[in-house]
GROMACS .gro file of C-alpha atoms in nm:
model
  412
    1MET     CA    1   7.016   8.536   5.257
    2ARG     CA    2   6.742   8.533   5.520
    3VAL     CA    3   6.826   8.366   5.851
    4VAL     CA    4   6.577   8.307   6.131
    5PHE     CA    5   6.696   8.222   6.482
    6SER     CA    6   6.493   8.033   6.738
    7THR     CA    7   6.612   8.050   7.096
    8TYR     CA    8   6.447   7.988   7.428
    9GLY     CA    9   6.629   8.038   7.755
   10ALA     CA   10   6.782   8.301   7.979
   11ARG     CA   11   7.029   8.575   7.883
   12GLY     CA   12   7.300   8.320   7.806
   13SER     CA   13   7.082   8.180   7.528
   14VAL     CA   14   6.982   8.516   7.380
   15GLU     CA   15   7.308   8.711   7.389
   16PRO     CA   16   7.514   8.474   7.167
   17ILE     CA   17   7.234   8.462   6.911
   18ALA     CA   18   7.228   8.842   6.912
   19GLY     CA   19   7.601   8.843   6.841
   20LEU     CA   20   7.569   8.618   6.537
   21ALA     CA   21   7.264   8.807   6.413
   22VAL     CA   22   7.457   9.135   6.421
   23ARG     CA   23   7.752   8.983   6.234
   24LEU     CA   24   7.529   8.829   5.969
   25ARG     CA   25   7.356   9.161   5.916
   26GLU     CA   26   7.696   9.328   5.874
   27LEU     CA   27   7.772   9.072   5.602
   28GLY     CA   28   7.451   9.154   5.417
   29ALA     CA   29   7.207   8.893   5.545
   30GLU     CA   30   6.854   8.957   5.668
   31VAL     CA   31   6.803   8.832   6.023
   32ARG     CA   32   6.513   8.777   6.258
   33VAL     CA   33   6.533   8.641   6.614
   34CYS     CA   34   6.249   8.445   6.773
   35ALA     CA   35   6.310   8.482   7.147
   36PRO     CA   36   6.118   8.488   7.476
   37PRO     CA   37   5.920   8.809   7.531
   38ASP     CA   38   6.106   8.911   7.849
   39LYS     CA   39   6.150   9.288   7.859
   40GLU     CA   40   6.528   9.275   7.896
   41PHE     CA   41   6.567   9.058   7.585
   42ALA     CA   42   6.344   9.286   7.381
   43GLU     CA   43   6.540   9.591   7.496
   44ARG     CA   44   6.876   9.428   7.424
   45LEU     CA   45   6.780   9.322   7.071
   46ALA     CA   46   6.622   9.660   7.000
   47GLU     CA   47   6.942   9.828   7.119
   48LEU     CA   48   7.133   9.622   6.862
   49GLY     CA   49   6.881   9.691   6.587
   50VAL     CA   50   6.790   9.322   6.553
   51GLU     CA   51   6.430   9.235   6.467
   52MET     CA   52   6.273   9.025   6.741
   53VAL     CA   53   5.966   8.803   6.721
   54PRO     CA   54   5.832   8.738   7.075
   55THR     CA   55   5.796   8.363   7.111
   56GLY     CA   56   5.650   8.156   7.392
   57ALA     CA   57   5.612   8.260   7.754
   58PRO     CA   58   5.853   8.487   7.943
   59VAL     CA   59   6.148   8.293   8.082
   60ARG     CA   60   6.226   8.480   8.401
   61PRO     CA   61   5.904   8.387   8.586
   62VAL     CA   62   5.968   8.021   8.508
   63VAL     CA   63   6.335   8.025   8.607
   64THR     CA   64   6.272   8.208   8.932
   65THR     CA   65   5.972   8.001   9.046
   66VAL     CA   66   6.035   7.641   8.935
   67THR     CA   67   6.210   7.427   9.196
   68PRO     CA   68   6.553   7.320   9.061
   69GLY     CA   69   6.533   6.968   8.923
   70SER     CA   70   6.154   6.947   8.959
   71ALA     CA   71   5.950   6.802   8.673
   72ALA     CA   72   5.627   6.962   8.794
   73GLY     CA   73   5.453   7.126   8.500
   74LEU     CA   74   5.727   7.017   8.259
   75ALA     CA   75   5.499   6.831   8.018
   76GLN     CA   76   5.278   7.135   7.964
   77ARG     CA   77   5.577   7.370   7.930
   78ALA     CA   78   5.729   7.134   7.672
   79ALA     CA   79   5.405   7.117   7.477
   80ASP     CA   80   5.379   7.496   7.479
   81LEU     CA   81   5.739   7.530   7.360
   82MET     CA   82   5.672   7.297   7.069
   83ALA     CA   83   5.349   7.474   6.978
   84ALA     CA   84   5.531   7.809   6.970
   85GLN     CA   85   5.777   7.667   6.717
   86PHE     CA   86   5.505   7.525   6.491
   87ASP     CA   87   5.310   7.850   6.516
   88THR     CA   88   5.520   8.164   6.574
   89VAL     CA   89   5.858   8.041   6.449
   90ALA     CA   90   5.708   7.876   6.141
   91ALA     CA   91   5.540   8.204   6.046
   92ALA     CA   92   5.862   8.398   6.103
   93ALA     CA   93   6.068   8.150   5.897
   94GLU     CA   94   5.833   8.144   5.599
   95GLY     CA   95   6.037   8.243   5.295
   96GLY     CA   96   6.365   8.215   5.484
   97ASP     CA   97   6.679   8.027   5.384
   98ALA     CA   98   6.794   7.887   5.718
   99LEU     CA   99   6.662   7.825   6.067
  100VAL     CA  100   6.923   7.821   6.345
  101ALA     CA  101   6.795   7.683   6.674
  102THR     CA  102   6.921   7.656   7.029
  103GLY     CA  103   6.755   7.589   7.360
  104PRO     CA  104   6.567   7.304   7.532
  105LEU     CA  105   6.515   6.981   7.343
  106PRO     CA  106   6.138   7.025   7.293
  107ALA     CA  107   6.202   7.361   7.127
  108THR     CA  108   6.485   7.248   6.898
  109ALA     CA  109   6.312   6.925   6.794
  110ALA     CA  110   6.006   7.127   6.696
  111ALA     CA  111   6.225   7.388   6.525
  112ARG     CA  112   6.379   7.122   6.303
  113SER     CA  113   6.031   7.000   6.226
  114VAL     CA  114   5.944   7.351   6.112
  115ALA     CA  115   6.255   7.368   5.893
  116ASP     CA  116   6.170   7.034   5.734
  117LYS     CA  117   5.814   7.143   5.673
  118LEU     CA  118   5.936   7.462   5.503
  119GLY     CA  119   6.220   7.287   5.317
  120ILE     CA  120   6.491   7.518   5.454
  121ARG     CA  121   6.828   7.452   5.610
  122TYR     CA  122   6.835   7.374   5.982
  123VAL     CA  123   7.131   7.413   6.219
  124HIS     CA  124   7.131   7.300   6.580
  125VAL     CA  125   7.359   7.500   6.807
  126SER     CA  126   7.476   7.425   7.159
  127HIS     CA  127   7.657   7.684   7.371
  128GLN     CA  128   7.799   7.414   7.598
  129PRO     CA  129   7.924   7.061   7.525
  130VAL     CA  130   7.756   6.884   7.816
  131SER     CA  131   7.432   6.796   7.634
  132LEU     CA  132   7.602   6.659   7.321
  133PRO     CA  133   7.646   6.278   7.329
  134SER     CA  134   8.006   6.184   7.405
  135PRO     CA  135   8.167   5.866   7.539
  136TYR     CA  136   8.394   6.086   7.750
  137ARG     CA  137   8.125   6.202   7.994
  138ARG     CA  138   7.790   6.104   8.143
  139PRO     CA  139   7.480   6.270   8.006
  140PRO     CA  140   7.320   6.527   8.234
  141ALA     CA  141   7.011   6.398   8.414
  142ARG     CA  142   6.679   6.518   8.277
  143ARG     CA  143   6.420   6.664   8.513
  144GLY     CA  144   6.253   6.389   8.713
  145GLN     CA  145   6.452   6.118   8.532
  146PRO     CA  146   6.767   6.030   8.730
  147LEU     CA  147   7.032   5.812   8.570
  148PRO     CA  148   7.154   5.491   8.739
  149PRO     CA  149   7.408   5.621   8.996
  150GLY     CA  150   7.647   5.328   8.969
  151ALA     CA  151   7.654   5.301   8.589
  152THR     CA  152   7.991   5.376   8.426
  153ASP     CA  153   7.934   5.286   8.060
  154ASN     CA  154   7.885   5.632   7.910
  155ARG     CA  155   7.772   5.504   7.571
  156ALA     CA  156   7.500   5.297   7.735
  157LEU     CA  157   7.398   5.597   7.943
  158TRP     CA  158   7.366   5.813   7.633
  159ASP     CA  159   7.148   5.543   7.474
  160LEU     CA  160   6.935   5.550   7.788
  161ASP     CA  161   6.921   5.931   7.766
  162ALA     CA  162   6.779   5.904   7.414
  163GLN     CA  163   6.511   5.665   7.541
  164ILE     CA  164   6.426   5.899   7.829
  165ALA     CA  165   6.395   6.192   7.585
  166ASN     CA  166   6.154   5.988   7.374
  167THR     CA  167   5.946   5.900   7.680
  168MET     CA  168   5.932   6.262   7.792
  169PHE     CA  169   5.876   6.437   7.460
  170GLY     CA  170   5.817   6.188   7.178
  171GLU     CA  171   5.441   6.152   7.193
  172GLU     CA  172   5.375   6.526   7.204
  173LEU     CA  173   5.628   6.607   6.932
  174ASN     CA  174   5.490   6.345   6.695
  175ALA     CA  175   5.132   6.458   6.763
  176GLN     CA  176   5.222   6.813   6.665
  177ARG     CA  177   5.419   6.688   6.364
  178ALA     CA  178   5.117   6.488   6.252
  179SER     CA  179   4.904   6.801   6.269
  180ALA     CA  180   5.162   6.968   6.044
  181GLY     CA  181   5.155   6.679   5.796
  182LEU     CA  182   5.494   6.541   5.900
  183PRO     CA  183   5.583   6.176   5.972
  184PRO     CA  184   5.685   6.067   6.324
  185VAL     CA  185   6.048   6.069   6.434
  186GLY     CA  186   6.207   5.777   6.617
  187SER     CA  187   6.463   5.961   6.830
  188VAL     CA  188   6.367   6.309   6.947
  189ARG     CA  189   6.716   6.394   7.070
  190ASP     CA  190   6.909   6.273   6.768
  191TYR     CA  191   6.660   6.431   6.531
  192ALA     CA  192   6.695   6.768   6.704
  193PHE     CA  193   7.075   6.757   6.723
  194THR     CA  194   7.133   6.621   6.368
  195ASP     CA  195   7.456   6.441   6.275
  196GLN     CA  196   7.644   6.772   6.257
  197PRO     CA  197   7.550   7.002   6.544
  198TRP     CA  198   7.739   7.324   6.598
  199LEU     CA  199   7.922   7.387   6.923
  200ALA     CA  200   7.962   7.759   6.991
  201THR     CA  201   8.240   7.736   7.250
  202ASP     CA  202   8.608   7.822   7.250
  203PRO     CA  203   8.840   7.526   7.179
  204VAL     CA  204   9.084   7.628   7.454
  205LEU     CA  205   8.825   7.693   7.720
  206SER     CA  206   8.610   7.400   7.607
  207PRO     CA  207   8.801   7.145   7.396
  208TRP     CA  208   8.582   6.896   7.210
  209GLN     CA  209   8.713   6.542   7.176
  210PRO     CA  210   8.606   6.375   6.849
  211THR     CA  211   8.302   6.147   6.873
  212ASP     CA  212   8.056   5.978   6.641
  213LEU     CA  213   7.896   6.320   6.591
  214ASP     CA  214   8.050   6.547   6.330
  215VAL     CA  215   8.054   6.846   6.565
  216VAL     CA  216   8.142   7.184   6.413
  217GLN     CA  217   8.313   7.398   6.678
  218THR     CA  218   8.294   7.760   6.574
  219GLY     CA  219   8.432   7.936   6.879
  220ALA     CA  220   8.215   8.125   7.126
  221TRP     CA  221   7.968   8.377   6.988
  222ILE     CA  222   8.075   8.693   7.164
  223LEU     CA  223   7.953   9.032   7.047
  224PRO     CA  224   8.206   9.311   7.120
  225ASP     CA  225   8.036   9.541   7.369
  226GLU     CA  226   8.107   9.909   7.306
  227ARG     CA  227   7.868  10.046   7.568
  228PRO     CA  228   8.037  10.283   7.815
  229LEU     CA  229   8.024  10.197   8.182
  230PRO     CA  230   7.779  10.412   8.381
  231ALA     CA  231   7.943  10.730   8.509
  232GLU     CA  232   7.887  10.641   8.875
  233LEU     CA  233   8.039  10.295   8.828
  234ALA     CA  234   8.338  10.439   8.642
  235ALA     CA  235   8.390  10.687   8.927
  236PHE     CA  236   8.376  10.401   9.181
  237LEU     CA  237   8.634  10.203   8.983
  238ASP     CA  238   8.863  10.507   8.956
  239ALA     CA  239   8.839  10.582   9.328
  240GLY     CA  240   9.032  10.282   9.458
  241THR     CA  241   9.188   9.944   9.396
  242ALA     CA  242   9.034   9.693   9.157
  243PRO     CA  243   8.718   9.541   9.310
  244VAL     CA  244   8.592   9.184   9.309
  245TYR     CA  245   8.279   9.136   9.098
  246VAL     CA  246   8.006   8.916   9.243
  247GLY     CA  247   7.709   8.813   9.030
  248PHE     CA  248   7.504   8.508   8.938
  249GLY     CA  249   7.344   8.625   8.616
  250SER     CA  250   7.011   8.466   8.532
  251THR     CA  251   7.052   8.199   8.800
  252PRO     CA  252   6.821   8.239   9.100
  253MET     CA  253   6.974   8.185   9.444
  254SER     CA  254   6.799   8.063   9.755
  255ALA     CA  255   6.828   8.317  10.040
  256PRO     CA  256   6.979   8.592   9.820
  257GLU     CA  257   7.027   8.825  10.118
  258GLY     CA  258   7.242   8.562  10.284
  259VAL     CA  259   7.439   8.502   9.965
  260ALA     CA  260   7.507   8.874   9.927
  261ARG     CA  261   7.623   8.901  10.288
  262VAL     CA  262   7.850   8.599  10.256
  263ALA     CA  263   8.003   8.734   9.936
  264VAL     CA  264   8.067   9.083  10.069
  265GLU     CA  265   8.216   8.952  10.393
  266ALA     CA  266   8.443   8.712  10.204
  267VAL     CA  267   8.567   8.984   9.970
  268ARG     CA  268   8.620   9.230  10.253
  269ALA     CA  269   8.826   8.969  10.437
  270HIS     CA  270   9.082   9.013  10.159
  271GLY     CA  271   9.077   9.391  10.185
  272ARG     CA  272   8.902   9.426   9.851
  273ARG     CA  273   8.615   9.641   9.733
  274VAL     CA  274   8.305   9.479   9.582
  275VAL     CA  275   8.081   9.527   9.279
  276VAL     CA  276   7.756   9.335   9.326
  277SER     CA  277   7.539   9.251   9.025
  278ARG     CA  278   7.167   9.225   9.099
  279GLY     CA  279   7.090   8.956   8.840
  280TRP     CA  280   6.780   8.739   8.861
  281ALA     CA  281   6.867   8.660   9.222
  282ASP     CA  282   6.804   9.028   9.304
  283LEU     CA  283   7.123   9.062   9.505
  284ALA     CA  284   7.158   9.391   9.693
  285LEU     CA  285   7.408   9.577   9.910
  286ILE     CA  286   7.415   9.471  10.274
  287ASP     CA  287   7.508   9.812  10.419
  288ASP     CA  288   7.594  10.166  10.314
  289GLN     CA  289   7.972  10.142  10.329
  290ASP     CA  290   8.151  10.305  10.038
  291ASP     CA  291   8.352   9.996   9.944
  292CYS     CA  292   8.055   9.836   9.766
  293PHE     CA  293   7.867   9.925   9.449
  294VAL     CA  294   7.561   9.757   9.297
  295VAL     CA  295   7.497   9.728   8.921
  296GLY     CA  296   7.219   9.606   8.695
  297GLU     CA  297   7.257   9.570   8.318
  298VAL     CA  298   7.617   9.661   8.240
  299ASN     CA  299   7.898   9.601   7.992
  300GLN     CA  300   8.061   9.300   8.154
  301GLN     CA  301   8.346   9.292   7.905
  302ALA     CA  302   8.464   9.636   8.018
  303LEU     CA  303   8.388   9.576   8.386
  304PHE     CA  304   8.568   9.241   8.407
  305ARG     CA  305   8.883   9.393   8.260
  306ARG     CA  306   8.893   9.617   8.565
  307ALA     CA  307   8.810   9.350   8.824
  308ALA     CA  308   9.056   9.186   9.062
  309ALA     CA  309   8.846   8.868   9.031
  310VAL     CA  310   8.503   8.759   8.913
  311VAL     CA  311   8.280   8.548   9.140
  312HIS     CA  312   8.000   8.394   8.936
  313HIS     CA  313   7.773   8.097   8.875
  314GLY     CA  314   7.959   7.940   8.586
  315SER     CA  315   7.737   7.997   8.285
  316ALA     CA  316   7.899   7.954   7.945
  317GLY     CA  317   7.869   8.325   7.865
  318THR     CA  318   8.002   8.466   8.192
  319THR     CA  319   8.287   8.215   8.198
  320ALA     CA  320   8.390   8.306   7.844
  321THR     CA  321   8.362   8.679   7.911
  322ALA     CA  322   8.574   8.661   8.226
  323THR     CA  323   8.830   8.441   8.052
  324CYS     CA  324   8.858   8.680   7.758
  325ALA     CA  325   8.903   8.968   8.004
  326GLY     CA  326   9.191   8.790   8.177
  327ALA     CA  327   9.012   8.811   8.512
  328PRO     CA  328   9.076   8.539   8.774
  329GLN     CA  329   8.753   8.358   8.855
  330VAL     CA  330   8.576   8.189   9.143
  331VAL     CA  331   8.294   7.973   9.010
  332VAL     CA  332   8.009   7.875   9.244
  333PRO     CA  333   7.811   7.635   9.020
  334GLN     CA  334   7.440   7.591   9.084
  335GLY     CA  335   7.353   7.321   8.830
  336ALA     CA  336   7.309   7.233   8.461
  337ASP     CA  337   7.638   7.285   8.272
  338GLN     CA  338   7.785   7.512   8.540
  339PRO     CA  339   7.992   7.241   8.717
  340TYR     CA  340   8.156   7.171   8.380
  341TRP     CA  341   8.267   7.532   8.340
  342ALA     CA  342   8.382   7.545   8.702
  343GLY     CA  343   8.600   7.243   8.634
  344ARG     CA  344   8.745   7.399   8.321
  345VAL     CA  345   8.837   7.717   8.509
  346ALA     CA  346   9.016   7.510   8.773
  347ASP     CA  347   9.186   7.283   8.517
  348LEU     CA  348   9.320   7.583   8.325
  349GLY     CA  349   9.452   7.740   8.644
  350ILE     CA  350   9.263   8.064   8.581
  351GLY     CA  351   9.060   8.051   8.899
  352ALA     CA  352   8.901   7.833   9.164
  353GLU     CA  353   8.603   7.600   9.170
  354HIS     CA  354   8.391   7.641   9.481
  355GLU     CA  355   8.275   7.311   9.625
  356GLY     CA  356   7.899   7.313   9.654
  357PRO     CA  357   7.634   7.564   9.550
  358MET     CA  358   7.592   7.751   9.881
  359PRO     CA  359   7.909   7.932   9.993
  360THR     CA  360   7.993   8.042  10.343
  361ALA     CA  361   8.210   8.341  10.415
  362GLN     CA  362   8.490   8.101  10.502
  363SER     CA  363   8.457   7.876  10.197
  364LEU     CA  364   8.428   8.167   9.956
  365SER     CA  365   8.719   8.347  10.121
  366ALA     CA  366   8.934   8.035  10.074
  367ALA     CA  367   8.843   8.018   9.705
  368LEU     CA  368   8.917   8.388   9.665
  369LYS     CA  369   9.254   8.340   9.828
  370ALA     CA  370   9.349   8.104   9.547
  371ALA     CA  371   9.205   8.326   9.275
  372LEU     CA  372   9.373   8.646   9.396
  373THR     CA  373   9.730   8.516   9.384
  374PRO     CA  374   9.974   8.672   9.134
  375GLU     CA  375  10.020   8.329   8.979
  376THR     CA  376   9.649   8.294   8.901
  377ARG     CA  377   9.637   8.646   8.762
  378ALA     CA  378   9.936   8.571   8.537
  379ARG     CA  379   9.779   8.247   8.417
  380ALA     CA  380   9.444   8.418   8.349
  381THR     CA  381   9.623   8.686   8.148
  382ALA     CA  382   9.810   8.426   7.945
  383VAL     CA  383   9.501   8.218   7.870
  384SER     CA  384   9.301   8.526   7.769
  385GLY     CA  385   9.541   8.577   7.480
  386THR     CA  386   9.460   8.231   7.340
  387ILE     CA  387   9.080   8.271   7.331
  388ARG     CA  388   8.932   8.310   6.984
  389THR     CA  389   8.738   8.627   6.919
  390ASP     CA  390   8.608   8.538   6.573
  391GLY     CA  391   8.338   8.283   6.664
  392VAL     CA  392   8.052   8.489   6.520
  393THR     CA  393   8.246   8.550   6.200
  394VAL     CA  394   8.325   8.180   6.160
  395ALA     CA  395   7.960   8.088   6.212
  396ALA     CA  396   7.832   8.362   5.983
  397LYS     CA  397   8.062   8.258   5.700
  398LEU     CA  398   7.961   7.894   5.742
  399LEU     CA  399   7.598   7.994   5.700
  400LEU     CA  400   7.660   8.229   5.411
  401GLY     CA  401   7.901   7.991   5.240
  402ALA     CA  402   7.654   7.704   5.253
  403ALA     CA  403   7.385   7.929   5.111
  404GLY     CA  404   7.596   7.979   4.803
  405GLN     CA  405   7.649   7.606   4.741
  406GLU     CA  406   7.403   7.408   4.535
  407GLY     CA  407   7.294   7.083   4.683
  408THR     CA  408   7.338   7.193   5.045
  409PRO     CA  409   7.142   6.946   5.259
  410VAL     CA  410   6.844   7.075   5.452
  411SER     CA  411   6.999   6.975   5.787
  412ALA     CA  412   7.356   7.085   5.861
   0.00000   0.00000   0.00000
């Protein structure tokens, strides 16, 4: 079986796809990943021996320069994303058996168009539940298109979201489909998602309540990381008590120097050492004291198991990794699906949700106080034992099993 992946986003979009690609290859499938051409993604996939097809523009320059929530330049970026699917992804998927897509709506809607054009199976995957229509929550606002603040009918809001998606992306998608000899689609969002999208999240950390969609929840796609920790980091960990990890992954932060100072001061107020992750915010040490250590690319699975707590932005991947490691968490959500994960951490009692995106030393210290209690540590340890570790295997077998069944529909 030949499976092509299409993903566009930051590390949290690429890493899960890499995990499933590795598992599929272990089970005998041929895999190819169409991903943004950022150097770190290319290096990570090469490290895993997964063939990568550079697709679209690099992500990091966009993420670190676009004003949060701004729609400036969005139409052109969306058109470029679609064009990359019809061009690069279509060429990569030629002769394949399945196209698995995740990422922004313009990319996934175009990816399904490619699959339909080629007559191969298409699977839409979400690594968070927030964007999937559900009567139990409001849809997230789309850039430049706020939802009515006083509206409480979630079903009506999801209908409005579908209309907004059509307004934003419908004309361009259908123009590119026409050029490919495909008929227009009426609902961009519903077409991209299909009636049976996959949700690659853990059912304990992220329970899905049944809806009109036939959602297939596979468990999170986590690739076991066997990389050793750098020798200097291991020596730092061995030299004292467990540190608090502070990092915001691929999320940029305004005034990163101030954020780093606030974080270090808050951790030091509890008598703890600190490991600071640079991330896309380019965090750095604030002084030369020996109670702090800075890291770049690192095995987070191993590091979090040795952390007293993990302070992070609340991405799906970091939240799942910290939860699996049994590390208490402080989530400082910046936007998108991050408030959802912050709420789940608080609801499960495995950490604290920081109120607001910009912490002060006092507010972060208060959140750490809650996370560093023995009770939170015990709860985090207990919950870690309930998290599924077979998400990539479940997803791989679903793909391979469907490939062996005659009459499998083109869209999952």
